[in-house]
Structures are given as C-alpha cells and as structure tokens.
Amino acid sequence: MSFQINDRLYWPEGKRKAFTLSYDDGIEQDRRLVRMMNERKVRGTFNLNSGLFGRKGRVAAGKKEVDHIKIPAEEIIRLYENHEVAGHGVNHESMYGMDTARCAEEILTCRKEFEQITGRPLTGFAYAFGAVDENILNAVRLSGISYARTITSTYKFDIPLDFLQWNPTCHHDDERVMELADAFLSDDFYFSMYSPAKLFYIWGHSYEFDQNDNWDHMEKLLDKVAFKDDVWYATNGQIQSYVDAYRKLIFSVDSTKVFNPTCTSIWLGGIFSEKTVEVKPGEITELLPAIEM
C-alpha cells in the first residue's frame, strides 16, 4: 500500500500540456516563421547573436546552400514582439574548451546588449552548436542566465530537472516529430514521477526550411498542435519561470497544506488524478486529499 500526494506540477489553469518552440540565429527566414506562428497563436523563443546584426552570409552545412542574413537590430522589437528574445552569444562562438572568463564575456555581453535593445531583462540562452562543458555552465550561472538550451533530443515530454542543460523533445525535421505530436496531443496518461504534465519542445533554425524546401512541413506541424484548449502555448522563459515558482512552494510536513511565496498562481494535482487545485500567490492552500494506492 502507498499514498499518492497531490503535489505534482500542472500547467496554468490545470492543463496537462504545454508547447514551446526555440529557433536560433535571428535570420531573415524568421520573418516567415514568426508570421506562421502568430497566425496560429503559438509562442516561442528566438535566440540571437548581439554582434552580428545585419550580417550577410550563406550556409550549407552539408545541405543546399541558402541565405543566412541576420535581422537588423532596429527590427528586433517589432518582429519578435509576441515572443521571447534570448541570447545565443555575441558572435556565435563555440565556447567548448574556453576558460570561464572568455565564456562569460560571450554570454554576458550578449545579455547586456539585448537588454539595452529590448528594455527588459534577458534570462534565456541557447548554446551555439549545442556545445556545453563545465566552464560554459559556470559562465552561464555567473551571467545570471535562468535557462539554457542544448540540441540533445529526449523524445520525451518531461519537465527538465536542470534548466541550464535543457534538452528539447526533438528538432523540427526529426522523422519522429509528427508521431511525437500525436502522442503529445493524446489524452492518454503520461507517466512521470516528477509530473504527469507534458512539455513538447521543438527547436531548429528557420533557414533549414529553405534548405529542405519544406515550409509546408512546419505548417502541418503547427496546424496539428495549434488552437487546442487543453494546451498552454508559452515561451521558453514562461515555462522556466512557472516551474521555478512551483519549486519555491513550501509544503507542510504532513503534505496537507502548501504556501505560495511567489507572485504566480500554481496548479497542483496528482500523478494518477485529473483533479487540480490552484495555489494563489501569498496564500496557504489545502492540498487535495492523498489517494491510497
């Protein structure tokens, strides 16, 4: 016999599903991608390089060569106004093997310059080339970054335990992405000891749609997941901030009450239960009764 304590994280309004996107480099193809996302009210995070505004180039990376032209600084606020701007380094350097001081310079300078452009604190980061080691992690922490994305696919919908090594579900071109989308949208029970709430996290570069001539692939993916009443569409930063607020909750020793010291309402439920309770900011809330298993 055991008891299920109803203290697990659920998304806002008690939802079990959250969807987010993360796109790198801040390039002209983002204009089309952002338009597609806005039309479907899907939200995401765009990871940009503060030292490369307007830089013109080409990229192949083993595929068809296409334009890789950076968005000018004066367009940043308007283009990404419905989304989140996060850092991707000043010059998109692979910091792997660098000392902590040089890593911090690449990360913190990028953060400062985007804060000056957008007028708001920058809390997110995406590792250039997915490169991360202990010095890079130290630099991210020292730079006040709250979350940082890798490029390692989990093929799961789990909430990350370490947001500074946030592994996405998969890349948008992954052959399993539509299968994963169906599993995400399904109401079938999702088992995780941490939380039954699902997080579907897609990443990529918008120039890849030109390389592969598959903008229609992204349209189909967005059409599949958009406009669902039971899905929370959020930026990376909104998800990290919500989970961080959950982790600051203070539970009574007997698991019957919880105090919320944050300014964010948090929804709690059980692993095997569909009922939830809202824990409002600054209040003590009775947890749902534990279930005997």
Short mmCIF file of C-alpha atoms in Angstrom, two decimals:
data_model
loop_
_atom_site.label_atom_id
_atom_site.label_comp_id
_atom_site.label_asym_id
_atom_site.label_seq_id
_atom_site.Cartn_x
_atom_site.Cartn_y
_atom_site.Cartn_z
CA MET A 1 0.00 0.00 0.00
CA SER A 2 1.15 3.56 -0.68
CA PHE A 3 -0.31 7.04 -0.86
CA GLN A 4 -0.31 9.45 -3.78
CA ILE A 5 0.29 13.01 -2.57
CA ASN A 6 -1.41 15.53 -4.84
CA ASP A 7 1.56 17.89 -5.02
CA ARG A 8 2.63 17.46 -8.64
CA LEU A 9 3.00 20.35 -11.06
CA TYR A 10 0.28 21.07 -13.62
CA TRP A 11 0.39 23.89 -16.16
CA PRO A 12 -1.69 27.10 -15.72
CA GLU A 13 -5.44 26.53 -15.37
CA GLY A 14 -4.72 22.90 -14.57
CA LYS A 15 -3.69 21.99 -18.11
CA ARG A 16 -1.61 18.86 -18.73
CA LYS A 17 0.07 20.01 -21.94
CA ALA A 18 2.49 22.82 -22.82
CA PHE A 19 4.03 23.56 -26.21
CA THR A 20 7.02 25.77 -27.00
CA LEU A 21 9.43 26.47 -29.84
CA SER A 22 13.07 27.60 -29.89
CA TYR A 23 14.80 28.98 -33.01
CA ASP A 24 18.39 30.12 -33.39
CA ASP A 25 20.45 32.77 -35.19
CA GLY A 26 17.95 35.61 -35.76
CA ILE A 27 17.85 35.40 -39.55
CA GLU A 28 15.57 36.75 -42.28
CA GLN A 29 13.68 33.44 -42.60
CA ASP A 30 12.40 34.13 -39.08
CA ARG A 31 10.01 36.67 -40.60
CA ARG A 32 8.07 33.94 -42.34
CA LEU A 33 8.24 31.60 -39.35
CA VAL A 34 7.06 34.29 -36.93
CA ARG A 35 4.15 35.12 -39.22
CA MET A 36 3.14 31.45 -39.29
CA MET A 37 3.38 31.23 -35.50
CA ASN A 38 1.45 34.45 -34.93
CA GLU A 39 -1.37 33.32 -37.20
CA ARG A 40 -1.79 30.24 -35.01
CA LYS A 41 -1.15 31.99 -31.68
CA VAL A 42 1.81 29.71 -30.96
CA ARG A 43 4.64 31.20 -28.93
CA GLY A 44 8.36 30.60 -28.83
CA THR A 45 11.83 31.88 -28.10
CA PHE A 46 14.31 33.25 -30.63
CA ASN A 47 17.99 33.01 -29.72
CA LEU A 48 20.03 35.82 -31.29
CA ASN A 49 23.64 36.98 -31.61
CA SER A 50 24.17 40.57 -30.48
CA GLY A 51 27.33 41.11 -32.52
CA LEU A 52 26.05 40.00 -35.92
CA PHE A 53 23.06 42.25 -36.71
CA GLY A 54 22.51 42.61 -40.45
CA ARG A 55 25.45 40.35 -41.30
CA LYS A 56 25.03 38.73 -44.72
CA GLY A 57 26.17 35.19 -45.41
CA ARG A 58 25.37 31.80 -46.84
CA VAL A 59 25.05 28.44 -45.11
CA ALA A 60 25.20 24.90 -46.44
CA ALA A 61 26.13 22.54 -43.57
CA GLY A 62 26.01 19.55 -45.93
CA LYS A 63 22.72 20.62 -47.50
CA LYS A 64 21.59 23.07 -50.16
CA GLU A 65 23.28 26.45 -49.76
CA VAL A 66 20.88 29.22 -48.79
CA ASP A 67 20.94 32.77 -47.46
CA HIS A 68 21.89 33.29 -43.84
CA ILE A 69 21.22 37.01 -43.37
CA LYS A 70 20.88 38.37 -39.85
CA ILE A 71 17.92 40.54 -38.84
CA PRO A 72 18.96 44.20 -38.27
CA ALA A 73 18.90 45.49 -34.70
CA GLU A 74 16.12 48.01 -35.37
CA GLU A 75 13.72 45.20 -36.38
CA ILE A 76 14.17 43.03 -33.27
CA ILE A 77 11.44 44.51 -31.07
CA ARG A 78 8.74 44.61 -33.76
CA LEU A 79 9.47 41.19 -35.27
CA TYR A 80 9.60 39.24 -32.01
CA GLU A 81 7.05 41.25 -30.01
CA ASN A 82 4.77 38.24 -29.41
CA HIS A 83 7.65 36.00 -28.46
CA GLU A 84 10.83 35.98 -26.36
CA VAL A 85 14.34 37.10 -27.28
CA ALA A 86 17.12 35.06 -25.71
CA GLY A 87 20.90 35.02 -26.10
CA HIS A 88 22.97 32.91 -28.46
CA GLY A 89 26.33 34.58 -27.79
CA VAL A 90 27.84 37.75 -29.19
CA ASN A 91 29.42 36.12 -32.23
CA HIS A 92 28.01 32.57 -32.23
CA GLU A 93 31.30 31.19 -30.97
CA SER A 94 31.75 27.58 -29.98
CA MET A 95 32.91 28.12 -26.40
CA TYR A 96 33.81 24.49 -25.86
CA GLY A 97 37.24 24.32 -24.20
CA MET A 98 37.39 28.05 -23.40
CA ASP A 99 38.11 29.31 -19.90
CA THR A 100 35.22 30.61 -17.83
CA ALA A 101 36.16 34.29 -18.24
CA ARG A 102 36.00 34.19 -22.04
CA CYS A 103 32.75 32.21 -21.94
CA ALA A 104 31.25 34.79 -19.59
CA GLU A 105 32.29 37.59 -21.92
CA GLU A 106 30.48 35.94 -24.84
CA ILE A 107 27.35 35.28 -22.78
CA LEU A 108 27.12 38.32 -20.52
CA THR A 109 27.92 40.88 -23.23
CA CYS A 110 25.19 39.35 -25.39
CA ARG A 111 22.78 39.57 -22.49
CA LYS A 112 23.63 43.21 -21.74
CA GLU A 113 23.34 44.33 -25.37
CA PHE A 114 19.93 42.71 -25.86
CA GLU A 115 18.66 44.19 -22.63
CA GLN A 116 19.61 47.60 -23.97
CA ILE A 117 17.71 46.90 -27.21
CA THR A 118 14.57 45.34 -25.75
CA GLY A 119 14.39 47.23 -22.46
CA ARG A 120 13.79 44.07 -20.46
CA PRO A 121 15.98 41.54 -18.61
CA LEU A 122 17.22 38.63 -20.69
CA THR A 123 17.12 35.30 -18.86
CA GLY A 124 17.50 32.66 -21.59
CA PHE A 125 20.33 31.29 -23.70
CA ALA A 126 20.95 28.65 -26.37
CA TYR A 127 24.40 27.09 -26.66
CA ALA A 128 25.99 27.77 -30.05
CA PHE A 129 26.47 24.44 -31.83
CA GLY A 130 24.99 22.84 -28.70
CA ALA A 131 28.46 22.97 -27.15
CA VAL A 132 28.47 22.89 -23.35
CA ASP A 133 31.08 21.90 -20.77
CA GLU A 134 31.74 22.75 -17.12
CA ASN A 135 33.36 26.13 -17.86
CA ILE A 136 30.46 27.13 -20.10
CA LEU A 137 27.98 26.07 -17.42
CA ASN A 138 29.87 28.11 -14.81
CA ALA A 139 29.80 31.13 -17.10
CA VAL A 140 26.06 30.74 -17.70
CA ARG A 141 25.45 30.66 -13.94
CA LEU A 142 27.72 33.64 -13.30
CA SER A 143 25.93 35.59 -16.04
CA GLY A 144 22.57 35.25 -14.31
CA ILE A 145 21.02 33.08 -17.01
CA SER A 146 17.96 31.13 -15.82
CA TYR A 147 17.81 28.54 -18.58
CA ALA A 148 19.97 27.37 -21.49
CA ARG A 149 19.01 25.01 -24.32
CA THR A 150 21.07 22.17 -25.75
CA ILE A 151 20.46 20.29 -29.03
CA THR A 152 20.13 16.82 -27.49
CA SER A 153 16.74 15.28 -28.24
CA THR A 154 14.95 13.47 -25.42
CA TYR A 155 11.96 12.22 -27.47
CA LYS A 156 10.02 12.73 -24.24
CA PHE A 157 7.72 15.32 -22.73
CA ASP A 158 9.38 15.52 -19.32
CA ILE A 159 9.93 18.78 -17.46
CA PRO A 160 13.70 19.33 -17.15
CA LEU A 161 15.29 18.93 -13.75
CA ASP A 162 18.21 21.19 -14.78
CA PHE A 163 17.14 24.18 -16.86
CA LEU A 164 20.76 25.12 -17.59
CA GLN A 165 21.00 21.92 -19.62
CA TRP A 166 17.52 21.97 -21.12
CA ASN A 167 17.23 19.21 -23.69
CA PRO A 168 14.42 19.68 -26.25
CA THR A 169 11.98 16.99 -27.28
CA CYS A 170 13.35 16.98 -30.84
CA HIS A 171 14.31 19.01 -33.91
CA HIS A 172 11.50 20.08 -36.26
CA ASP A 173 12.92 17.87 -39.05
CA ASP A 174 13.16 14.76 -36.91
CA GLU A 175 11.45 11.83 -38.61
CA ARG A 176 9.50 11.18 -35.39
CA VAL A 177 8.15 14.71 -34.91
CA MET A 178 4.60 14.03 -36.18
CA GLU A 179 4.39 10.82 -34.19
CA LEU A 180 5.51 12.76 -31.11
CA ALA A 181 2.94 15.47 -31.82
CA ASP A 182 0.18 12.86 -31.85
CA ALA A 183 1.43 11.39 -28.57
CA PHE A 184 1.62 14.87 -27.04
CA LEU A 185 -1.96 15.75 -28.03
CA SER A 186 -3.29 12.43 -26.86
CA ASP A 187 -5.24 12.36 -23.61
CA ASP A 188 -3.63 9.04 -22.74
CA PHE A 189 -1.98 9.02 -19.33
CA TYR A 190 1.65 10.22 -19.39
CA PHE A 191 3.71 8.70 -16.60
CA SER A 192 6.49 10.68 -14.98
CA MET A 193 7.43 10.56 -11.31
CA TYR A 194 8.01 14.32 -11.41
CA SER A 195 4.78 15.40 -13.08
CA PRO A 196 2.13 13.97 -15.41
CA ALA A 197 2.07 17.31 -17.24
CA LYS A 198 3.61 17.10 -20.72
CA LEU A 199 6.04 19.56 -22.34
CA PHE A 200 6.57 19.37 -26.12
CA TYR A 201 9.68 21.37 -27.05
CA ILE A 202 10.71 21.80 -30.70
CA TRP A 203 13.89 23.57 -31.85
CA GLY A 204 15.66 24.41 -35.09
CA HIS A 205 16.82 27.14 -37.50
CA SER A 206 14.36 28.75 -39.89
CA TYR A 207 16.89 28.69 -42.77
CA GLU A 208 16.58 24.89 -42.72
CA PHE A 209 13.11 25.19 -44.26
CA ASP A 210 14.74 26.82 -47.29
CA GLN A 211 17.45 24.17 -47.40
CA ASN A 212 14.95 21.34 -47.40
CA ASP A 213 12.12 23.09 -49.29
CA ASN A 214 9.75 22.03 -46.52
CA TRP A 215 7.98 25.07 -45.13
CA ASP A 216 4.80 23.06 -45.64
CA HIS A 217 6.14 20.54 -43.12
CA MET A 218 6.24 23.23 -40.45
CA GLU A 219 2.79 24.48 -41.41
CA LYS A 220 1.41 20.96 -40.95
CA LEU A 221 3.10 20.63 -37.57
CA LEU A 222 1.80 23.98 -36.36
CA ASP A 223 -1.69 23.27 -37.70
CA LYS A 224 -1.68 19.98 -35.81
CA VAL A 225 -0.79 21.45 -32.41
CA ALA A 226 -2.37 24.92 -32.58
CA PHE A 227 -5.73 26.12 -31.18
CA LYS A 228 -6.11 23.36 -28.58
CA ASP A 229 -7.97 24.43 -25.45
CA ASP A 230 -6.00 22.00 -23.28
CA VAL A 231 -2.54 23.23 -24.37
CA TRP A 232 -0.57 26.10 -22.84
CA TYR A 233 1.35 27.91 -25.63
CA ALA A 234 4.31 29.59 -23.96
CA THR A 235 7.80 30.91 -24.49
CA ASN A 236 10.77 29.05 -23.04
CA GLY A 237 11.11 31.73 -20.39
CA GLN A 238 7.47 31.50 -19.32
CA ILE A 239 7.81 27.76 -18.83
CA GLN A 240 11.03 28.06 -16.83
CA SER A 241 9.59 30.85 -14.70
CA TYR A 242 6.43 28.85 -13.92
CA VAL A 243 8.38 25.73 -12.96
CA ASP A 244 10.73 27.85 -10.84
CA ALA A 245 7.72 29.25 -8.97
CA TYR A 246 6.46 25.69 -8.38
CA ARG A 247 9.83 24.75 -6.92
CA LYS A 248 9.59 27.61 -4.44
CA LEU A 249 6.35 26.36 -2.91
CA ILE A 250 6.58 25.49 0.77
CA PHE A 251 4.74 22.33 1.81
CA SER A 252 3.69 21.36 5.32
CA VAL A 253 5.49 18.33 6.71
CA ASP A 254 2.27 16.28 6.67
CA SER A 255 1.63 17.15 2.98
CA THR A 256 -1.79 18.65 3.63
CA LYS A 257 -1.05 22.33 3.04
CA VAL A 258 1.13 24.47 0.80
CA PHE A 259 2.21 28.10 0.95
CA ASN A 260 2.94 30.03 -2.24
CA PRO A 261 5.54 32.75 -1.58
CA THR A 262 5.68 33.80 -5.25
CA CYS A 263 3.51 36.16 -7.32
CA THR A 264 2.40 33.34 -9.67
CA SER A 265 -0.63 31.07 -9.30
CA ILE A 266 0.43 27.42 -9.45
CA TRP A 267 -1.83 24.43 -10.16
CA LEU A 268 -1.22 21.15 -8.33
CA GLY A 269 -2.60 17.66 -8.73
CA GLY A 270 -1.61 14.03 -8.56
CA ILE A 271 0.21 11.62 -10.83
CA PHE A 272 -2.89 9.47 -11.34
CA SER A 273 -5.62 12.03 -10.66
CA GLU A 274 -7.28 14.53 -13.00
CA LYS A 275 -8.31 16.94 -10.24
CA THR A 276 -6.23 20.05 -9.57
CA VAL A 277 -6.15 22.90 -7.10
CA GLU A 278 -4.95 26.47 -7.68
CA VAL A 279 -2.38 27.73 -5.19
CA LYS A 280 -2.73 31.50 -5.33
CA PRO A 281 0.11 33.94 -4.63
CA GLY A 282 0.75 34.66 -0.97
CA GLU A 283 -1.85 32.15 0.24
CA ILE A 284 -1.87 28.87 2.16
CA THR A 285 -3.91 26.24 0.31
CA GLU A 286 -5.25 22.84 1.34
CA LEU A 287 -3.93 20.10 -0.94
CA LEU A 288 -6.36 17.62 -2.40
CA PRO A 289 -6.59 14.58 -0.09
CA ALA A 290 -3.96 11.92 -0.68
CA ILE A 291 -5.14 8.87 -2.62
CA GLU A 292 -4.50 5.39 -1.28
CA MET A 293 -2.96 3.20 -3.96
#
